[in-house]
Tab-separated table of C-alpha atoms (C1' of nucleotides) in Angstrom:
chain	number	residue	atom	x	y	z
P	275	MET	CA	67.341	163.654	80.620
P	276	THR	CA	63.650	163.434	81.487
P	277	ILE	CA	62.154	159.987	81.132
P	278	LYS	CA	59.359	159.838	78.568
P	279	VAL	CA	56.395	157.661	79.563
P	280	LEU	CA	53.548	156.350	77.443
P	281	LEU	CA	50.373	155.328	79.293
P	282	VAL	CA	48.227	152.552	77.897
P	283	ASP	CA	44.949	151.795	79.641
P	284	ASP	CA	41.363	151.600	78.483
P	285	GLU	CA	40.115	153.518	81.520
P	286	ARG	CA	40.577	157.244	81.256
P	287	LEU	CA	40.473	157.576	85.052
P	288	ILE	CA	43.473	155.329	85.501
P	289	ARG	CA	45.391	157.199	82.836
P	290	ALA	CA	44.575	160.506	84.475
P	291	GLY	CA	45.677	159.259	87.884
P	292	LEU	CA	48.949	157.889	86.591
P	293	ALA	CA	49.579	161.016	84.545
P	294	ALA	CA	49.021	163.179	87.615
P	295	ILE	CA	51.562	161.431	89.799
P	296	ILE	CA	54.065	161.156	86.954
P	297	GLU	CA	53.863	164.760	85.836
P	298	ALA	CA	54.423	165.855	89.431
P	299	GLU	CA	58.006	164.598	89.095
P	300	ASP	CA	60.381	166.790	87.175
P	301	ASP	CA	62.482	163.924	85.840
P	302	LEU	CA	59.425	162.189	84.375
P	303	THR	CA	56.955	163.232	81.726
P	304	VAL	CA	53.953	161.661	80.014
P	305	VAL	CA	54.423	161.965	76.272
P	306	GLY	CA	51.222	160.252	75.276
P	307	GLU	CA	48.319	157.997	76.103
P	308	ALA	CA	46.587	155.124	74.391
P	309	ALA	CA	43.292	153.488	75.233
P	310	ASP	CA	43.824	150.266	73.377
P	311	GLY	CA	46.599	147.897	72.408
P	312	THR	CA	46.002	148.575	68.740
P	313	GLU	CA	46.988	152.220	69.146
P	314	VAL	CA	50.239	151.420	70.891
P	315	PRO	CA	52.635	150.595	68.021
P	316	GLY	CA	51.821	153.806	66.209
P	317	GLU	CA	52.211	155.900	69.328
P	318	VAL	CA	55.485	154.208	70.204
P	319	HIS	CA	56.824	154.928	66.736
P	320	ARG	CA	55.675	158.524	66.841
P	321	LEU	CA	56.596	159.449	70.423
P	322	ARG	CA	59.592	157.194	71.128
P	323	PRO	CA	58.856	156.817	74.867
P	324	ASP	CA	61.463	155.414	77.234
P	325	VAL	CA	58.928	153.482	79.280
P	326	VAL	CA	55.466	152.155	78.499
P	327	LEU	CA	53.022	151.566	81.360
P	328	MET	CA	50.743	148.960	79.843
P	329	ASP	CA	47.505	147.607	81.245
P	330	VAL	CA	47.090	143.874	80.804
P	331	ARG	CA	43.376	143.654	80.264
P	332	MET	CA	42.174	145.753	77.369
P	333	PRO	CA	39.563	145.335	74.664
P	334	ARG	CA	40.602	144.440	71.097
P	335	LEU	CA	44.340	143.949	71.709
P	336	ASP	CA	45.486	143.031	75.214
P	337	GLY	CA	48.700	144.125	76.855
P	338	ILE	CA	50.525	140.888	76.193
P	339	GLN	CA	49.994	140.904	72.454
P	340	ALA	CA	50.740	144.610	72.314
P	341	THR	CA	53.986	144.065	74.226
P	342	ARG	CA	55.057	141.266	71.939
P	343	HIS	CA	54.177	143.291	68.881
P	344	ILE	CA	56.184	146.316	69.964
P	345	LEU	CA	59.257	144.326	70.894
P	346	ASP	CA	59.091	142.452	67.594
P	347	THR	CA	58.643	145.415	65.310
P	348	VAL	CA	60.171	148.499	66.919
P	349	PRO	CA	63.963	148.842	66.743
P	350	GLY	CA	65.404	150.039	70.044
P	351	PRO	CA	62.077	149.360	71.762
P	352	PRO	CA	60.994	151.071	74.986
P	353	ARG	CA	61.030	149.307	78.350
P	354	ILE	CA	57.585	147.977	79.120
P	355	ILE	CA	55.985	147.715	82.551
P	356	VAL	CA	52.822	145.670	82.663
P	357	VAL	CA	50.190	146.998	85.022
P	358	THR	CA	47.523	144.787	86.473
P	359	THR	CA	44.738	145.154	88.998
P	360	PHE	CA	44.918	141.836	90.773
P	361	GLU	CA	47.958	140.152	92.137
P	362	ASN	CA	48.641	136.723	90.760
P	363	ASP	CA	46.877	137.828	87.648
P	364	GLU	CA	46.842	134.979	85.190
P	365	TYR	CA	48.408	137.161	82.524
P	366	VAL	CA	51.446	138.192	84.513
P	367	TYR	CA	53.559	135.277	83.399
P	368	ASP	CA	52.465	135.648	79.811
P	369	ALA	CA	53.394	139.299	79.973
P	370	LEU	CA	56.881	138.652	81.277
P	371	LYS	CA	57.291	135.934	78.701
P	372	ALA	CA	56.263	138.408	76.040
P	373	GLY	CA	59.244	140.502	77.035
P	374	ALA	CA	57.887	142.946	79.618
P	375	HIS	CA	60.553	144.265	81.942
P	376	GLY	CA	58.437	144.126	85.068
P	377	PHE	CA	54.940	144.359	86.379
P	378	LEU	CA	53.136	146.484	88.898
P	379	LEU	CA	49.888	146.340	90.780
P	380	LYS	CA	47.592	149.316	90.322
P	381	ARG	CA	47.224	149.626	94.040
P	382	THR	CA	50.981	150.028	94.461
P	383	ARG	CA	51.874	153.236	96.286
P	384	PRO	CA	52.642	156.132	93.940
P	385	GLU	CA	56.221	156.583	95.135
P	386	GLU	CA	56.969	153.002	94.273
P	387	ILE	CA	55.412	153.320	90.855
P	388	LEU	CA	57.678	156.271	90.196
P	389	GLN	CA	60.732	154.412	91.441
P	390	ALA	CA	59.778	151.489	89.252
P	391	ILE	CA	59.614	153.709	86.185
P	392	ARG	CA	63.039	155.131	86.967
P	393	MET	CA	64.485	151.697	87.520
P	394	VAL	CA	63.361	150.175	84.247
P	395	ALA	CA	64.325	153.341	82.410
P	396	HIS	CA	67.843	152.858	83.726
P	397	GLY	CA	67.860	149.326	82.395
P	398	ASP	CA	67.022	147.347	85.512
P	399	SER	CA	64.519	144.572	85.577
P	400	LEU	CA	61.869	145.370	88.104
P	401	LEU	CA	61.911	142.102	89.945
P	402	PHE	CA	65.420	140.914	89.403
P	403	PRO	CA	67.969	143.609	88.772
P	404	ALA	CA	70.675	140.991	88.656
P	405	ALA	CA	73.104	143.257	86.829
P	406	ILE	CA	72.834	145.957	89.481
P	407	ARG	CA	73.295	143.520	92.282
P	408	GLU	CA	76.382	142.082	90.663
P	409	LEU	CA	77.775	145.558	90.120
P	410	ALA	CA	77.188	146.373	93.764
P	411	ALA	CA	78.913	143.170	94.824
P	412	HIS	CA	81.953	143.692	92.571
P	413	HIS	CA	82.417	147.433	92.732
P	414	GLY	CA	81.694	147.828	96.394
P	415	PRO	CA	78.583	149.230	98.057
P	416	SER	CA	79.064	152.573	96.332
P	417	GLY	CA	77.143	151.082	93.423
P	418	GLY	CA	74.117	152.905	92.089
P	419	ARG	CA	73.909	156.641	91.776
P	420	GLY	CA	71.697	158.111	94.470
P	421	GLY	CA	68.202	157.104	95.407
P	422	ALA	CA	67.878	154.100	93.143
P	423	ARG	CA	67.241	151.698	96.038
P	424	TRP	CA	63.884	150.005	95.800
P	425	HIS	CA	62.606	148.011	98.702
P	426	GLU	CA	61.459	145.146	96.531
P	427	ARG	CA	64.933	144.212	95.370
P	428	LEU	CA	66.254	140.853	96.489
P	429	THR	CA	69.203	140.778	98.854
P	430	GLU	CA	72.284	138.720	98.075
P	431	ARG	CA	71.272	135.981	100.472
P	432	GLU	CA	67.779	135.885	99.047
P	433	GLY	CA	69.365	135.500	95.647
P	434	ASP	CA	71.313	132.504	96.922
P	435	VAL	CA	68.120	130.951	98.231
P	436	LEU	CA	66.193	131.635	95.050
P	437	ARG	CA	68.933	130.063	92.946
P	438	LEU	CA	68.663	126.909	95.043
P	439	MET	CA	64.877	127.010	94.896
P	440	ALA	CA	65.276	127.096	91.129
P	441	LYS	CA	67.288	123.907	91.362
P	442	GLY	CA	64.370	122.120	92.952
P	443	ARG	CA	65.767	122.080	96.475
P	444	SER	CA	63.462	121.833	99.486
P	445	ASN	CA	63.845	124.229	102.398
P	446	ALA	CA	65.682	121.584	104.391
P	447	GLU	CA	68.102	120.931	101.537
P	448	ILE	CA	68.752	124.621	101.046
P	449	ALA	CA	69.485	124.875	104.752
P	450	GLN	CA	72.116	122.153	104.408
P	451	ASP	CA	73.620	123.765	101.323
P	452	LEU	CA	73.937	127.148	103.000
P	453	PHE	CA	74.882	125.815	106.453
P	454	VAL	CA	72.001	127.535	108.194
P	455	SER	CA	68.901	126.313	109.992
P	456	PRO	CA	65.697	125.439	108.134
P	457	GLN	CA	63.963	128.295	109.924
P	458	THR	CA	66.338	130.774	108.398
P	459	VAL	CA	65.615	129.403	104.976
P	460	LYS	CA	61.892	129.694	105.609
P	461	THR	CA	62.390	133.324	106.530
P	462	HIS	CA	64.290	134.022	103.329
P	463	VAL	CA	61.765	132.136	101.237
P	464	GLY	CA	58.950	134.093	102.816
P	465	ASN	CA	60.698	137.385	102.067
P	466	ILE	CA	61.374	136.296	98.505
P	467	LEU	CA	57.751	135.377	97.931
P	468	ALA	CA	56.630	138.711	99.363
P	469	LYS	CA	59.031	140.731	97.222
P	470	LEU	CA	58.153	138.817	94.107
P	471	GLN	CA	54.449	138.861	94.908
P	472	ALA	CA	54.544	135.132	94.331
P	473	ARG	CA	52.160	132.810	96.111
P	474	ASP	CA	54.477	129.846	96.451
P	475	ARG	CA	57.957	128.683	95.536
P	476	THR	CA	56.807	127.391	92.173
P	477	GLN	CA	55.655	130.835	91.091
P	478	ALA	CA	58.904	132.288	92.375
P	479	VAL	CA	60.926	129.866	90.280
P	480	ILE	CA	58.802	130.625	87.232
P	481	LEU	CA	59.458	134.333	87.689
P	482	ALA	CA	63.146	133.584	88.085
P	483	TYR	CA	63.123	131.908	84.701
P	484	GLU	CA	60.891	134.409	82.948
P	485	THR	CA	62.998	137.356	84.056
P	486	SER	CA	66.255	135.611	83.198
P	487	PHE	CA	67.342	135.527	86.812
P	488	ILE	CA	67.815	131.885	85.950
P	489	THR	CA	68.747	130.901	82.435
P	490	PRO	CA	67.803	127.496	81.062
P	491	GLY	CA	69.760	125.757	78.328
H	205	MET	CA	71.185	102.589	60.145
H	206	THR	CA	72.546	101.163	63.388
H	207	ILE	CA	72.744	103.647	66.223
H	208	LYS	CA	76.309	104.225	67.457
H	209	VAL	CA	76.642	104.552	71.223
H	210	LEU	CA	79.560	105.812	73.291
H	211	LEU	CA	79.669	104.715	76.935
H	212	VAL	CA	81.206	107.000	79.527
H	213	ASP	CA	81.536	105.717	83.079
H	214	ASP	CA	84.415	105.352	85.460
H	215	GLU	CA	83.297	101.895	86.566
H	216	ARG	CA	84.270	99.164	84.154
H	217	LEU	CA	81.491	96.933	85.458
H	218	ILE	CA	78.806	99.415	84.555
H	219	ARG	CA	80.273	99.871	81.089
H	220	ALA	CA	80.363	96.131	80.584
H	221	GLY	CA	76.769	95.735	81.675
H	222	LEU	CA	75.529	98.493	79.428
H	223	ALA	CA	77.589	97.213	76.523
H	224	ALA	CA	76.129	93.744	76.961
H	225	ILE	CA	72.505	94.805	76.772
H	226	ILE	CA	73.190	97.275	73.967
H	227	GLU	CA	75.163	94.876	71.772
H	228	ALA	CA	72.359	92.335	72.112
H	229	GLU	CA	70.236	94.613	69.941
H	230	ASP	CA	70.940	94.574	66.236
H	231	ASP	CA	69.983	98.199	65.674
H	232	LEU	CA	72.405	99.408	68.365
H	233	THR	CA	76.151	99.147	68.674
H	234	VAL	CA	78.773	100.345	71.132
H	235	VAL	CA	81.473	102.170	69.201
H	236	GLY	CA	83.623	103.052	72.174
H	237	GLU	CA	84.023	103.556	75.887
H	238	ALA	CA	85.565	106.216	78.075
H	239	ALA	CA	86.355	106.080	81.769
H	240	ASP	CA	86.612	109.783	82.377
H	241	GLY	CA	85.129	113.026	81.163
H	242	THR	CA	88.477	114.181	79.874
H	243	GLU	CA	88.580	111.348	77.350
H	244	VAL	CA	85.158	112.103	75.964
H	245	PRO	CA	85.772	114.957	73.514
H	246	GLY	CA	88.522	113.056	71.737
H	247	GLU	CA	86.446	109.908	71.498
H	248	VAL	CA	83.428	111.813	70.240
H	249	HIS	CA	85.555	113.433	67.544
H	250	ARG	CA	87.102	110.127	66.555
H	251	LEU	CA	84.069	107.843	66.708
H	252	ARG	CA	81.184	110.211	65.887
H	253	PRO	CA	78.617	108.381	68.051
H	254	ASP	CA	74.909	109.113	67.701
H	255	VAL	CA	74.264	108.832	71.413
H	256	VAL	CA	76.487	109.235	74.473
H	257	LEU	CA	75.532	107.499	77.708
H	258	MET	CA	77.287	109.676	80.238
H	259	ASP	CA	77.691	109.066	83.958
H	260	VAL	CA	77.257	112.157	86.075
H	261	ARG	CA	79.757	111.475	88.824
H	262	MET	CA	83.230	110.891	87.525
H	263	PRO	CA	86.701	111.799	88.712
H	264	ARG	CA	88.624	114.665	87.070
H	265	LEU	CA	85.888	115.892	84.709
H	266	ASP	CA	82.259	115.195	85.629
H	267	GLY	CA	79.449	114.454	83.227
H	268	ILE	CA	78.036	117.958	83.313
H	269	GLN	CA	81.232	119.687	82.290
H	270	ALA	CA	81.917	117.005	79.705
H	271	THR	CA	78.435	117.461	78.253
H	272	ARG	CA	78.822	121.205	78.066
H	273	HIS	CA	82.231	120.887	76.495
H	274	ILE	CA	81.065	118.511	73.797
H	275	LEU	CA	78.050	120.574	72.851
H	276	ASP	CA	80.182	123.704	72.730
H	277	THR	CA	83.007	122.352	70.642
H	278	VAL	CA	81.732	119.534	68.443
H	279	PRO	CA	79.781	120.505	65.321
H	280	GLY	CA	76.746	118.313	64.831
H	281	PRO	CA	77.136	116.947	68.359
H	282	PRO	CA	75.735	113.595	69.497
H	283	ARG	CA	72.642	113.298	71.681
H	284	ILE	CA	73.656	112.927	75.293
H	285	ILE	CA	71.861	110.895	77.943
H	286	VAL	CA	73.027	111.513	81.467
H	287	VAL	CA	73.079	108.439	83.668
H	288	THR	CA	72.879	108.651	87.412
H	289	THR	CA	72.574	106.247	90.308
H	290	PHE	CA	70.197	108.074	92.581
H	291	GLU	CA	66.943	109.663	91.655
H	292	ASN	CA	66.684	113.337	92.420
H	293	ASP	CA	70.394	113.517	92.003
H	294	GLU	CA	71.528	117.056	92.634
H	295	TYR	CA	73.311	117.128	89.288
H	296	VAL	CA	70.321	116.220	87.167
H	297	TYR	CA	69.189	119.787	86.654
H	298	ASP	CA	72.697	120.953	85.942
H	299	ALA	CA	73.039	118.184	83.387
H	300	LEU	CA	69.873	119.114	81.547
H	301	LYS	CA	70.886	122.741	81.704
H	302	ALA	CA	74.221	121.764	80.176
H	303	GLY	CA	72.284	120.492	77.192
H	304	ALA	CA	71.729	116.806	77.915
H	305	HIS	CA	68.755	115.368	76.079
H	306	GLY	CA	67.537	113.246	78.953
H	307	PHE	CA	68.584	111.330	81.971
H	308	LEU	CA	68.262	107.766	83.155
H	309	LEU	CA	68.617	105.927	86.418
H	310	LYS	CA	71.083	103.083	86.421
H	311	ARG	CA	68.499	100.809	87.958
H	312	THR	CA	66.150	101.420	85.035
H	313	ARG	CA	65.111	98.176	83.363
H	314	PRO	CA	67.269	97.271	80.342
H	315	GLU	CA	64.422	97.393	77.817
H	316	GLU	CA	63.676	100.950	78.852
H	317	ILE	CA	67.286	101.966	78.550
H	318	LEU	CA	67.294	100.629	75.013
H	319	GLN	CA	64.077	102.420	74.175
H	320	ALA	CA	65.523	105.600	75.617
H	321	ILE	CA	68.586	105.335	73.400
H	322	ARG	CA	66.404	104.853	70.339
H	323	MET	CA	64.223	107.789	71.287
H	324	VAL	CA	66.971	110.313	71.705
H	325	ALA	CA	68.716	109.018	68.593
H	326	HIS	CA	65.550	109.827	66.677
H	327	GLY	CA	65.611	113.342	68.038
H	328	ASP	CA	63.157	113.062	70.899
H	329	SER	CA	63.792	114.485	74.299
H	330	LEU	CA	63.545	111.763	76.850
H	331	LEU	CA	61.234	113.465	79.263
H	332	PHE	CA	59.345	115.780	77.023
H	333	PRO	CA	59.160	114.683	73.420
H	334	ALA	CA	57.034	117.708	72.635
H	335	ALA	CA	57.676	117.463	68.931
H	336	ILE	CA	56.471	113.867	68.762
H	337	ARG	CA	53.380	114.612	70.746
H	338	GLU	CA	52.534	117.532	68.542
H	339	LEU	CA	53.066	115.413	65.456
H	340	ALA	CA	50.793	112.758	66.883
H	341	ALA	CA	48.148	115.352	67.665
H	342	HIS	CA	48.290	116.970	64.231
H	343	HIS	CA	48.911	113.983	61.992
H	344	GLY	CA	46.613	111.620	63.812
H	345	PRO	CA	47.521	108.734	66.099
H	346	SER	CA	49.609	107.134	63.357
H	347	GLY	CA	52.499	109.281	64.587
H	348	GLY	CA	55.739	107.585	65.448
H	349	ARG	CA	57.106	104.727	63.407
H	350	GLY	CA	56.694	101.428	65.209
H	351	GLY	CA	57.638	100.583	68.719
H	352	ALA	CA	58.722	104.039	69.817
H	353	ARG	CA	56.209	104.206	72.675
H	354	TRP	CA	57.856	104.689	76.025
H	355	HIS	CA	55.813	104.424	79.143
H	356	GLU	CA	57.351	107.506	80.699
H	357	ARG	CA	56.028	109.850	78.076
H	358	LEU	CA	53.455	112.376	79.211
H	359	THR	CA	49.920	112.055	77.904
H	360	GLU	CA	48.211	114.983	76.259
H	361	ARG	CA	46.169	115.742	79.350
H	362	GLU	CA	49.249	115.561	81.513
H	363	GLY	CA	50.867	118.019	79.147
H	364	ASP	CA	47.936	120.376	79.643
H	365	VAL	CA	48.304	120.110	83.381
H	366	LEU	CA	52.064	120.617	83.281
H	367	ARG	CA	51.676	123.700	81.137
H	368	LEU	CA	49.328	125.174	83.727
H	369	MET	CA	51.630	124.120	86.539
H	370	ALA	CA	54.346	126.039	84.711
H	371	LYS	CA	52.129	129.102	84.840
H	372	GLY	CA	52.080	128.960	88.601
H	373	ARG	CA	48.560	127.603	88.932
H	374	SER	CA	47.481	125.670	92.013
H	375	ASN	CA	45.678	122.371	91.688
H	376	ALA	CA	42.360	124.034	92.390
H	377	GLU	CA	42.981	126.663	89.712
H	378	ILE	CA	44.014	124.056	87.181
H	379	ALA	CA	40.804	122.191	87.956
H	380	GLN	CA	38.807	125.305	87.152
H	381	ASP	CA	40.782	125.968	83.986
H	382	LEU	CA	40.244	122.442	82.700
H	383	PHE	CA	36.662	122.067	83.980
H	384	VAL	CA	37.455	118.965	86.018
H	385	SER	CA	37.493	118.213	89.729
H	386	PRO	CA	40.514	118.974	91.904
H	387	GLN	CA	40.923	115.245	92.506
H	388	THR	CA	41.408	114.651	88.830
H	389	VAL	CA	44.087	117.286	88.725
H	390	LYS	CA	45.800	115.704	91.696
H	391	THR	CA	45.833	112.407	89.852
H	392	HIS	CA	47.407	113.968	86.794
H	393	VAL	CA	49.937	115.878	88.862
H	394	GLY	CA	50.870	112.697	90.680
H	395	ASN	CA	51.372	110.873	87.392
H	396	ILE	CA	53.435	113.729	86.020
H	397	LEU	CA	55.689	113.766	89.060
H	398	ALA	CA	56.150	110.013	88.824
H	399	LYS	CA	57.005	110.089	85.122
H	400	LEU	CA	59.386	112.989	85.536
H	401	GLN	CA	60.871	111.512	88.689
H	402	ALA	CA	60.232	114.889	90.253
H	403	ARG	CA	59.597	115.258	93.963
H	404	ASP	CA	57.203	118.167	93.767
H	405	ARG	CA	55.577	120.516	91.300
H	406	THR	CA	58.476	122.944	91.501
H	407	GLN	CA	60.924	120.330	90.250
H	408	ALA	CA	58.479	119.391	87.517
H	409	VAL	CA	58.269	122.988	86.348
H	410	ILE	CA	62.048	123.307	86.405
H	411	LEU	CA	62.352	120.225	84.216
H	412	ALA	CA	59.720	121.663	81.912
H	413	TYR	CA	61.871	124.740	81.451
H	414	GLU	CA	65.194	122.940	81.225
H	415	THR	CA	63.950	120.563	78.554
H	416	SER	CA	62.278	123.329	76.586
H	417	PHE	CA	58.833	121.885	77.204
H	418	ILE	CA	58.215	125.451	78.319
H	419	THR	CA	60.135	128.280	76.712
H	420	PRO	CA	60.805	131.500	78.580
H	421	GLY	CA	61.387	134.826	76.895
X	276	DC	C1'	75.052	156.796	119.662
X	277	DC	C1'	71.189	155.293	117.652
X	278	DG	C1'	68.616	153.595	113.599
X	279	DG	C1'	67.963	150.453	109.815
X	280	DG	C1'	68.728	146.709	106.955
X	281	DG	C1'	70.424	142.049	106.558
X	282	DT	C1'	71.037	137.547	108.500
X	283	DT	C1'	70.153	134.357	111.757
X	284	DC	C1'	66.866	131.631	114.647
X	285	DC	C1'	62.604	130.580	117.320
X	286	DC	C1'	57.313	129.809	118.014
X	287	DT	C1'	52.459	128.445	116.420
X	288	DC	C1'	49.027	127.511	113.035
X	289	DT	C1'	46.733	126.269	108.758
X	290	DC	C1'	46.372	124.140	104.498
X	291	DG	C1'	47.625	122.565	100.085
X	292	DC	C1'	50.493	119.156	98.278
X	293	DG	C1'	51.774	114.609	97.375
X	294	DG	C1'	51.559	109.306	98.446
X	295	DG	C1'	48.725	105.388	98.893
X	296	DG	C1'	45.012	103.062	97.806
X	297	DG	C1'	40.562	102.090	94.711
X	298	DA	C1'	36.871	102.495	91.004
X	299	DG	C1'	34.174	103.415	86.950
X	300	DG	C1'	33.617	104.652	81.924
X	301	DG	C1'	35.244	105.472	77.107
X	302	DG	C1'	38.094	104.272	73.245
X	303	DG	C1'	41.401	101.829	71.148
X	304	DT	C1'	43.778	97.295	69.810
X	305	DC	C1'	44.302	92.366	69.569
R	224	DG	C1'	35.011	89.900	74.047
R	225	DA	C1'	39.196	90.815	76.614
R	226	DC	C1'	42.604	93.893	77.384
R	227	DC	C1'	44.870	98.237	78.112
R	228	DC	C1'	45.325	103.027	78.373
R	229	DC	C1'	43.490	107.345	79.418
R	230	DC	C1'	40.539	110.254	81.922
R	231	DT	C1'	37.673	110.973	85.553
R	232	DC	C1'	36.616	110.990	90.642
R	233	DC	C1'	36.743	109.292	95.473
R	234	DC	C1'	38.907	107.996	100.227
R	235	DC	C1'	42.574	108.684	104.004
R	236	DC	C1'	46.869	110.308	105.726
R	237	DG	C1'	51.429	112.687	106.715
R	238	DC	C1'	54.262	116.346	105.973
R	239	DG	C1'	56.316	120.311	104.148
R	240	DA	C1'	55.219	124.932	102.973
R	241	DG	C1'	53.778	129.528	103.984
R	242	DA	C1'	51.556	133.009	107.081
R	243	DG	C1'	52.289	135.629	111.159
R	244	DG	C1'	54.046	136.788	114.761
R	245	DG	C1'	58.917	137.793	117.651
R	246	DA	C1'	63.901	138.329	118.717
R	247	DA	C1'	68.824	138.515	118.613
R	248	DC	C1'	73.218	139.845	116.308
R	249	DC	C1'	76.261	142.554	113.206
R	250	DC	C1'	77.564	146.178	110.347
R	251	DC	C1'	77.170	150.414	108.298
R	252	DG	C1'	75.777	155.220	108.038
R	253	DG	C1'	73.793	159.266	109.822
DNA sequence: CCGGGGTTCCCTCTCGCGGGGGAGGGGGTC
DNA sequence: GACCCCCTCCCCCGCGAGAGGGAACCCCGG
């Protein structure tokens, strides 16, 4: 049950680095590489990877269009992680909207990149594994099979706060709703923003929508 | 082609007031009234109104649940306008999420209430008539048939700004994106918040999502 | 028993956001 | 021409938000 990964990045150095840390794990393997978005659909069809690590900024066809194209055309598509150099990259939201299952910064520590690959391969969303958290809440803390804990996952309380943030509540209002002090809410909000790599509550709410943590309509 | 309106409010006085101003118009007519959410589905089935003016806070079954129920069960459902007493009512977002096509404050001036009814009856969303604005942009300024202009509609520039707000941009970043000064952006943002009756940019973005001005996924 | 994560609460500090004004120019209608 | 709307830009001001510390409690697991 090794997880098959396809690397997509226009810089050979990046691909080599990612391939090195991935191949060092025995439950992960790199089945192919692509240097451009245009090559991706063919490679996906041919290699049937479980996870695609896709750079956002590429010549010819960028990661967003490539993501959209794969998810539109390939039946049983792979999970796609969008990789970007800068946090708060302007394409991050577009990428998630295009159907990506998470995003990573290139400077993220290798162990976390590996954990991220395993998580999305197992069907979790990188930022908001709502299903997992629900499972853990309903079926007791014995939830996920070993080692799947990732430090960026939101806690239950943080989920409560984010849900209220996504209803337009201010910190003071959230404090009233949850019967805690405003300072506590500020702490939670700060942790949420850090985990989501969001700059402010607006970006956090956007991510909540784009990753279906919150569902409109 | 008179527009049939169903009034739903637990206070007879409110219903009477609304009925008075609506019946004074010859293109609008009140086909029925209901004092409780539980009565609504039956009345909708029986009277087939074009528009439902629905109070949010009602005993037994509130406006949100009633809205959801109607839209779930009635084929070719009416357009629903949620009416509330206080701005920034905590139920507003829930109502829009339940599928309401807009919301109004009870203290809104009568002419605007009438215009709102006409707008939603013609298929526009009250806050974000994106379709109309697109039509106007594509088919020239001859867009909507007479008199449909409502002062709460967003201008094209405001739409640009809101779209960028919904991408998580700060005012300064929006200014760069649009090649204008930050002060100009602040002006637009202020106007947007006023028109949307939103308290801050987060609420504005939420409304943008809930009314499908922005579409996730 | 001790460690770690989660929740709660406190402090200070900075800064962007939003409210309140005003003002000028362009383009449209009446 | 007068009017109105939109877009642009400016001022001041108050406040909430977020960053960056710290600290206490509980519960669970090693």
